[in-house]
Tab-separated table of C-alpha atoms in Angstrom:
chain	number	residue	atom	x	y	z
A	1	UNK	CA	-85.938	52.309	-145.176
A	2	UNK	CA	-88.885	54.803	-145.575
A	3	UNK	CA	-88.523	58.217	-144.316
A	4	UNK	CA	-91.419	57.758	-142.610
A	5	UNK	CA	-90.525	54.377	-140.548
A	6	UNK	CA	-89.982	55.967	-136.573
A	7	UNK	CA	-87.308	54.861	-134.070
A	8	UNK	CA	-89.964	53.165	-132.413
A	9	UNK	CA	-90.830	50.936	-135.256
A	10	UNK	CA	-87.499	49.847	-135.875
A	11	UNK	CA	-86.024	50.055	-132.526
A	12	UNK	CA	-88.272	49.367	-130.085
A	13	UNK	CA	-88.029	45.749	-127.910
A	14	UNK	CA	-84.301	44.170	-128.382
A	15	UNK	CA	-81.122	44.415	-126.693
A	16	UNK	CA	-79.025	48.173	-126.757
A	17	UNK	CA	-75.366	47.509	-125.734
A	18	UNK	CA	-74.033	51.257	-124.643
A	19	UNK	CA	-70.414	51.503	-124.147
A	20	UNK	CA	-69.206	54.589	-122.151
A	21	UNK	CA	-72.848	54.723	-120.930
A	22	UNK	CA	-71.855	56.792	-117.771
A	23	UNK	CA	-72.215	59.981	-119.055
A	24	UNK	CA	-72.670	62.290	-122.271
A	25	UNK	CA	-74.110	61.319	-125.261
A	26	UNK	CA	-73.362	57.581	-124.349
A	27	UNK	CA	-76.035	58.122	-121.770
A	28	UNK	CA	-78.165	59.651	-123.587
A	29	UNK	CA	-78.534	56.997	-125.911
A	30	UNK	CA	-78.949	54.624	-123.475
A	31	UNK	CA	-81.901	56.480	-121.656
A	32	UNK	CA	-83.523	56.871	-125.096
A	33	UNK	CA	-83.067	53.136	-125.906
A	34	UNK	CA	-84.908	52.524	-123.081
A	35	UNK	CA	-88.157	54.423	-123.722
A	36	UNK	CA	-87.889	53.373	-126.665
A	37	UNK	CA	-88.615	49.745	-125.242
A	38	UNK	CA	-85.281	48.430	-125.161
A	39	UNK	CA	-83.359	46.221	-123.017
A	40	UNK	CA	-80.823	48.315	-122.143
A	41	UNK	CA	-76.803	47.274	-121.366
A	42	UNK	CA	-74.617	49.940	-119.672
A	43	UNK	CA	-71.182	49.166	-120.287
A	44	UNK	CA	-68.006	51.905	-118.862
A	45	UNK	CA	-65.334	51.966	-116.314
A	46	UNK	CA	-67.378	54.402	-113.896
A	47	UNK	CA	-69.180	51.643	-111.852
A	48	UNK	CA	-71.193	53.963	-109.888
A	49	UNK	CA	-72.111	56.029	-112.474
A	50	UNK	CA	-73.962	53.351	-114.891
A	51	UNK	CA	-75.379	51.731	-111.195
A	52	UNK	CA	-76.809	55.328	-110.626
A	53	UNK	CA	-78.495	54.929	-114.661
A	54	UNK	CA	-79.632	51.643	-113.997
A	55	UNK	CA	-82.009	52.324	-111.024
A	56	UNK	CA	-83.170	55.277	-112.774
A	57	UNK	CA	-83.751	53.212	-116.015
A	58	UNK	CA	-85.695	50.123	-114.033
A	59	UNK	CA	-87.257	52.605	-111.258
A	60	UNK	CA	-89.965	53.031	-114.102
A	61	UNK	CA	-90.087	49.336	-115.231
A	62	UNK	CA	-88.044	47.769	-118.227
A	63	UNK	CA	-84.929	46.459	-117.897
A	64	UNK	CA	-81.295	47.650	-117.812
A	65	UNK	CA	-77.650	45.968	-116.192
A	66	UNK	CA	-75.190	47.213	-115.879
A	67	UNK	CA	-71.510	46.008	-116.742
A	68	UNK	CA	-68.268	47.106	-115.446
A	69	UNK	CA	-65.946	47.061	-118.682
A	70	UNK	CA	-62.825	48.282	-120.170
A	71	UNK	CA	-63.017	48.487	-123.636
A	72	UNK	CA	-59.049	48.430	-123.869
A	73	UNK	CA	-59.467	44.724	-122.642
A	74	UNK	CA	-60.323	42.288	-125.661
A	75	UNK	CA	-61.172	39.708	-123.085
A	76	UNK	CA	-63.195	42.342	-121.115
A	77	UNK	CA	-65.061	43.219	-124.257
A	78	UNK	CA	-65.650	39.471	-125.688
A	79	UNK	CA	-66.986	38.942	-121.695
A	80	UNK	CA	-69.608	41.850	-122.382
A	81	UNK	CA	-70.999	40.207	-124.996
A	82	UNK	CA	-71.045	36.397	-123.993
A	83	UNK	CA	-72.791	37.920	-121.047
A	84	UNK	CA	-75.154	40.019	-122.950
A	85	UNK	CA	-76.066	37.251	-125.223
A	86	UNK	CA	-76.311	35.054	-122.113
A	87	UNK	CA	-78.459	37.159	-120.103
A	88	UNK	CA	-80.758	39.294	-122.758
A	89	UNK	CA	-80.697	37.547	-125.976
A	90	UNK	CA	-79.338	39.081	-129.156
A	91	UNK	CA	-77.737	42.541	-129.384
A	92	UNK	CA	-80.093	44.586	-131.648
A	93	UNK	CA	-77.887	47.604	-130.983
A	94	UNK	CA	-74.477	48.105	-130.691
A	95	UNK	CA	-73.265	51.347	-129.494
A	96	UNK	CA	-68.909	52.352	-129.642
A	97	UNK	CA	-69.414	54.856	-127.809
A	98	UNK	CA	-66.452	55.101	-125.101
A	99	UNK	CA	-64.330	57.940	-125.751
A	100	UNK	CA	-61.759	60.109	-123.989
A	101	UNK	CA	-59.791	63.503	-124.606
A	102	UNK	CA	-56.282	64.731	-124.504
A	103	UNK	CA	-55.037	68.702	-124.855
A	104	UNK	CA	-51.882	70.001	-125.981
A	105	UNK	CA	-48.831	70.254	-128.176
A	106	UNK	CA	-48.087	66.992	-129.726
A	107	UNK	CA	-44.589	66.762	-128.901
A	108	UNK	CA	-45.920	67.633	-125.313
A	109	UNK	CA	-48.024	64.664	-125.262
A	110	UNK	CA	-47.103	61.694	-123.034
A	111	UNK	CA	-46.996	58.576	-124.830
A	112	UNK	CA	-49.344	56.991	-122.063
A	113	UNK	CA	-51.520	59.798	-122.776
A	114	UNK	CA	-51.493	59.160	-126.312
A	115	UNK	CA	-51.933	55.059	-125.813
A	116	UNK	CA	-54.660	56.228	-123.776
A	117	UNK	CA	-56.993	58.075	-126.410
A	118	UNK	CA	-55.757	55.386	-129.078
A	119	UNK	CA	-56.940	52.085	-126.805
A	120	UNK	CA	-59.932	53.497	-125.854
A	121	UNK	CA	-61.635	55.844	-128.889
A	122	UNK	CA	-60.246	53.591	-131.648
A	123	UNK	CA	-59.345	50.329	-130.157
A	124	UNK	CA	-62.172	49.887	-128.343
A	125	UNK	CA	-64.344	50.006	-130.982
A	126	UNK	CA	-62.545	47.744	-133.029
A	127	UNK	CA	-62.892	45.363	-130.026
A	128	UNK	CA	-66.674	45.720	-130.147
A	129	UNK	CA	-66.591	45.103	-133.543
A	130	UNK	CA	-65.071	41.488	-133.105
A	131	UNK	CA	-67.311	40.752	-130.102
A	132	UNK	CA	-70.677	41.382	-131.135
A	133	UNK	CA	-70.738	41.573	-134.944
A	134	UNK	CA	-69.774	37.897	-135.907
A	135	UNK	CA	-73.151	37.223	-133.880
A	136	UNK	CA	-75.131	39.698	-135.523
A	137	UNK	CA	-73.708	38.007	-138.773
A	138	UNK	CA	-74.978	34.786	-138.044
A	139	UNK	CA	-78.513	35.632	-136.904
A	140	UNK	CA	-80.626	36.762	-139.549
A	141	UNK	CA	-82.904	39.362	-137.440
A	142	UNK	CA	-82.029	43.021	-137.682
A	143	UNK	CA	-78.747	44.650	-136.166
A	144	UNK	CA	-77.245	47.730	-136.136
A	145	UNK	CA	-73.634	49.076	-134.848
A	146	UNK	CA	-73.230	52.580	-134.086
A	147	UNK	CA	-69.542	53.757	-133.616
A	148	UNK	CA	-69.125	56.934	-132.558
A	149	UNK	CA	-67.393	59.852	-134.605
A	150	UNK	CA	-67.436	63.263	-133.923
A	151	UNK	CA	-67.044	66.615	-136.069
A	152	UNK	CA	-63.648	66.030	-135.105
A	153	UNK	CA	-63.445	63.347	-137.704
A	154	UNK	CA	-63.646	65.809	-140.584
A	155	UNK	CA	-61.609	68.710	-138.807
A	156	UNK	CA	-57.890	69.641	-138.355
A	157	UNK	CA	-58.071	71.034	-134.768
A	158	UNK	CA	-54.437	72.121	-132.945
A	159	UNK	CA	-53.587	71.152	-129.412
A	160	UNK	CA	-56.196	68.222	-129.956
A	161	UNK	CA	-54.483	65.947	-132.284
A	162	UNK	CA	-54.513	62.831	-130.814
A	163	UNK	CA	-58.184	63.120	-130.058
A	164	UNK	CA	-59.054	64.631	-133.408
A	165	UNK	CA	-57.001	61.419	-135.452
A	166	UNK	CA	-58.989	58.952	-133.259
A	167	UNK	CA	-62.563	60.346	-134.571
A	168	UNK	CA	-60.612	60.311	-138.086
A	169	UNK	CA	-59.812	56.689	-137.415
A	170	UNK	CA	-63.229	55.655	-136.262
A	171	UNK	CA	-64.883	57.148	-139.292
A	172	UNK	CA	-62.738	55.454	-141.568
A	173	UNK	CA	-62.714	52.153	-139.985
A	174	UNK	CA	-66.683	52.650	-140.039
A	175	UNK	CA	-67.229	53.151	-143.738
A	176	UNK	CA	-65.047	50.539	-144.561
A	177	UNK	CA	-66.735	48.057	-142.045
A	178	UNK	CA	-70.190	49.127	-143.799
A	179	UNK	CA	-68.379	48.008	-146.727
A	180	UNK	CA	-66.746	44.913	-145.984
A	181	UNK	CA	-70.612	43.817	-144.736
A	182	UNK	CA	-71.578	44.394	-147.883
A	183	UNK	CA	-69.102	42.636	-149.335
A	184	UNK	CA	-69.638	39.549	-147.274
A	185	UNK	CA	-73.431	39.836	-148.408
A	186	UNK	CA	-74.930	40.329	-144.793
A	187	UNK	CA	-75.818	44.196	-145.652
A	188	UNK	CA	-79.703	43.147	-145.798
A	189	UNK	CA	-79.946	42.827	-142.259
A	190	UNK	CA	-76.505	44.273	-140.695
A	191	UNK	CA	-76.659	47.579	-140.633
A	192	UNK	CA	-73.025	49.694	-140.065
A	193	UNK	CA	-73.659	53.651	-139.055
A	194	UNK	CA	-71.223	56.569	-138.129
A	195	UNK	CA	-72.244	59.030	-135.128
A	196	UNK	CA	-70.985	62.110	-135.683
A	197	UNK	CA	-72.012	64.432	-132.130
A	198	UNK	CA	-71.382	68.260	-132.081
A	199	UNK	CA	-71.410	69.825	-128.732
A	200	UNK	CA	-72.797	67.406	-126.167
A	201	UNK	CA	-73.080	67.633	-122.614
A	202	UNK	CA	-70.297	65.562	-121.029
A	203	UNK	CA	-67.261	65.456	-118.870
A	204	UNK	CA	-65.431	64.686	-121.696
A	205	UNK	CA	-63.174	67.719	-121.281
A	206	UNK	CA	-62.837	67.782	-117.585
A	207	UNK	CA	-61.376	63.902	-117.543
A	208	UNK	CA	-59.345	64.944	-120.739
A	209	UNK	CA	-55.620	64.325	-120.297
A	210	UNK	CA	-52.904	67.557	-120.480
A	211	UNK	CA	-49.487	67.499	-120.535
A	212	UNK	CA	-46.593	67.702	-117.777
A	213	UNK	CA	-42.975	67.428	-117.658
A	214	UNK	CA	-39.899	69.767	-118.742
A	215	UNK	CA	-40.327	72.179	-120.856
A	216	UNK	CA	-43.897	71.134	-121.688
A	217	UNK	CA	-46.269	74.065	-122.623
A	218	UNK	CA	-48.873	73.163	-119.867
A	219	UNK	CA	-50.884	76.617	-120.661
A	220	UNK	CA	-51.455	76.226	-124.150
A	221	UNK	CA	-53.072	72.702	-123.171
A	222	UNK	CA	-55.315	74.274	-120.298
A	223	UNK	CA	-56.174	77.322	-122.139
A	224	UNK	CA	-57.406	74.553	-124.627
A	225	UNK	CA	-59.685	72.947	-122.407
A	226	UNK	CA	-61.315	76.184	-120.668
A	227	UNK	CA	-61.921	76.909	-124.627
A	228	UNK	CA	-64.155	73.775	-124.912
A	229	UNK	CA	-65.588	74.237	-121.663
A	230	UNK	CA	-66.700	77.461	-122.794
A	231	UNK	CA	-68.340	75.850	-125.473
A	232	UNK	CA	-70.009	72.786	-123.512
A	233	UNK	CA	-71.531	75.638	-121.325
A	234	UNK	CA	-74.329	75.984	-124.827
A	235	UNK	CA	-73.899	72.385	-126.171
A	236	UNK	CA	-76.858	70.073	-127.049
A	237	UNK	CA	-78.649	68.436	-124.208
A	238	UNK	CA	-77.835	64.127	-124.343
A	239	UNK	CA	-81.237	63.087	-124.576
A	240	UNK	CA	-82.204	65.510	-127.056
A	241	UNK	CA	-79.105	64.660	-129.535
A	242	UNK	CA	-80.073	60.600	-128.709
A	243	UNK	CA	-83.385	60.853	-130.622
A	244	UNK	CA	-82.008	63.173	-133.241
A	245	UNK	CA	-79.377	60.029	-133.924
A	246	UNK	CA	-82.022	57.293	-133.493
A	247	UNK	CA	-84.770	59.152	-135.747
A	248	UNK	CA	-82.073	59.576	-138.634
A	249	UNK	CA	-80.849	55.742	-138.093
A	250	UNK	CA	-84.391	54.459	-138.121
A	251	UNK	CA	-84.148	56.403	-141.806
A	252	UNK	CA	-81.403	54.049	-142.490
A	253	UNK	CA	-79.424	56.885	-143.281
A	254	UNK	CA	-75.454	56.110	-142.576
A	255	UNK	CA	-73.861	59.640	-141.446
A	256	UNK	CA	-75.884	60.070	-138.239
A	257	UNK	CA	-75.525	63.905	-137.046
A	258	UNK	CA	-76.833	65.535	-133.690
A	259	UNK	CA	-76.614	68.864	-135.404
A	260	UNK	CA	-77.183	68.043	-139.070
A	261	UNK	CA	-76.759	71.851	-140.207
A	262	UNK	CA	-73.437	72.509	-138.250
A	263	UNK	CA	-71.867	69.446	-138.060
A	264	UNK	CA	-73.150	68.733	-141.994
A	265	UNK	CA	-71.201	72.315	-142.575
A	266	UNK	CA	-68.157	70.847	-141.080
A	267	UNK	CA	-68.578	68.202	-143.995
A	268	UNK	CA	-69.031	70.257	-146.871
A	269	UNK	CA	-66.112	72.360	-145.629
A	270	UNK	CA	-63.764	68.650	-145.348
A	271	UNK	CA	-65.051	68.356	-148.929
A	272	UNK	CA	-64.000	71.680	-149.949
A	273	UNK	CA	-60.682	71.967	-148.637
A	274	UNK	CA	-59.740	68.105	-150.071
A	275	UNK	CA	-60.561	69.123	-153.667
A	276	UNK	CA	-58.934	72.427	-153.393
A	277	UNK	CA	-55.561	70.953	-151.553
A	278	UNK	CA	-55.967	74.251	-149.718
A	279	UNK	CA	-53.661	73.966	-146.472
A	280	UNK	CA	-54.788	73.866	-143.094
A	281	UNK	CA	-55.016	77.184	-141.419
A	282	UNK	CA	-55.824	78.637	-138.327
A	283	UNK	CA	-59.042	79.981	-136.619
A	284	UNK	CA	-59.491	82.759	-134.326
A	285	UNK	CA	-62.578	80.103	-133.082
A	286	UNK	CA	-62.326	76.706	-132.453
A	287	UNK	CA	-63.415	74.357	-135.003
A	288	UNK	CA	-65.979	73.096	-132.865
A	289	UNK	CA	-67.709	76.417	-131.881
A	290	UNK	CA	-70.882	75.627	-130.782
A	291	UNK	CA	-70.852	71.749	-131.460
A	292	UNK	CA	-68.644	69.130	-130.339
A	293	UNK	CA	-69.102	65.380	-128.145
């Protein structure tokens, strides 16, 4: 696509499905969709939070529903977009955006807690993948599917892990899903981007999971978390890093950034530290010092 076409041009009018649309950067998206003309689907688990973004959304005029779903749930997922389809017409957007957190030693990590991050941040996409993207296959108008990343994805971050192997995950199943549509020759009108957010507002690290039990090192897991919260205090405002990602998708570019010079760094430094087999090592700052979703 040009550099010059605008998020407006490409995006505006269509169907936006949001998933973890309640809060963060999944909100923000989803109130950006909207002015930019879109028909708007908030999909999470927080029923009164995407009810509260809905009348806010259609107080001005447009339309936006919202749609109770767990992204764990195949059937839940494969319901959100019969009913989308149903309801609105074709998806033109697809947003895997539904994401949670989890602090602490590894071996101090409940396997629930770990099941947790792994349905939701990595299943769940994949479950949004098989829902709506057959269907964007088949109709030969314009689609894109977003799945959401993070700086995490290219980082090594302690007393994060499961968290930081999800965004891993999600990156990697995204560049090979951008592949396989080419493969399958529908890359002319399916387009396959990864969202990779540096510190956005959310409650991300408030609802994150910790450890408990024997022996557990509970501190090192909540002196994690005040360390993020630290950093949210001077993250990137939602709506702000929502038209940063739509501007650089509507210039079909595939890595979408919210901080393209910090987050970008975080890629060069990946790069770097793969071709030099240099070992991980330790920071006296967090990796994601000022940017992180």
């Amino acid at each position: 696509m040009s550099e010059t076409v605008s998020a407006r041009e490409v995006f505006g009018g269509g169907v936006a499905v949001v998933t973890g649309a309640g809060a963060g950067i999944g909100a923000g998206l989803a109130r950006h969709a909207h002015r930019l003309g879109m028909s708007v689907v908030l999909a999470d688990v927080d029923a009164d939070a995407i009810a509260a973004l809905r009348d806010e959304l259609t107080a001005g005029g447009g339309t936006a529903v919202d749609v109770v779903c767990d992204v764990r749930d195949p059937d839940a997922v494969a319901e959100l977009a019969e009913r989308t389809y149903r309801d609105l017409g074709p998806a033109r957007l697809l947003v895997n955006n539904a994401g949670v957190e989890q602090f602490g030693y590894l071996w101090d990590t409940p396997v629930a807690n770990w099941n947790r991050v792994m349905d939701i941040n990595v299943s769940g996409v994949f479950h949004g993948v098989r829902a709506f993207l057959p269907r964007m296959l088949d109709n030969p108008a314009p689609a894109w599917v977003w799945n959401l990343s993070s700086i995490g994805g290219v980082a090594a971050v302690p007393l994060q892990t499961p968290y930081i192997v999800s965004k891993h995950a999600v990156l990697a199943l995204t560049e090979c899903l951008r592949l396989e549509v080419q493969l399958a020759g529908h890359d002319d009108h399916v387009h396959v981007q990864a969202v990779l957010p540096g510190a956005v507002r959310s409650n991300i690290f408030e609802a994150a999971g910790g450890v408990d039990g024997d022996g557990a090192d509970i501190e090192a897991a909540e002196s994690q978390r005040r360390a993020m919260l630290d950093i949210k205090a001077n993250a990137m405002d939602p709506l702000e890093a929502a038209e940063v990602v739509f501007e650089q998708a509507a210039r079909g570019e595939f890595y979408l950034l919210t901080q393209p010079d910090y987050v970008g760094s975080a890629m060069a430094e990946r790069a770097q530290v793969l071709t030099s087999r240099v070992p991980p090592q330790l920071r006296t700052k967090p990796r994601f010092d000022p940017a992180r979703h």
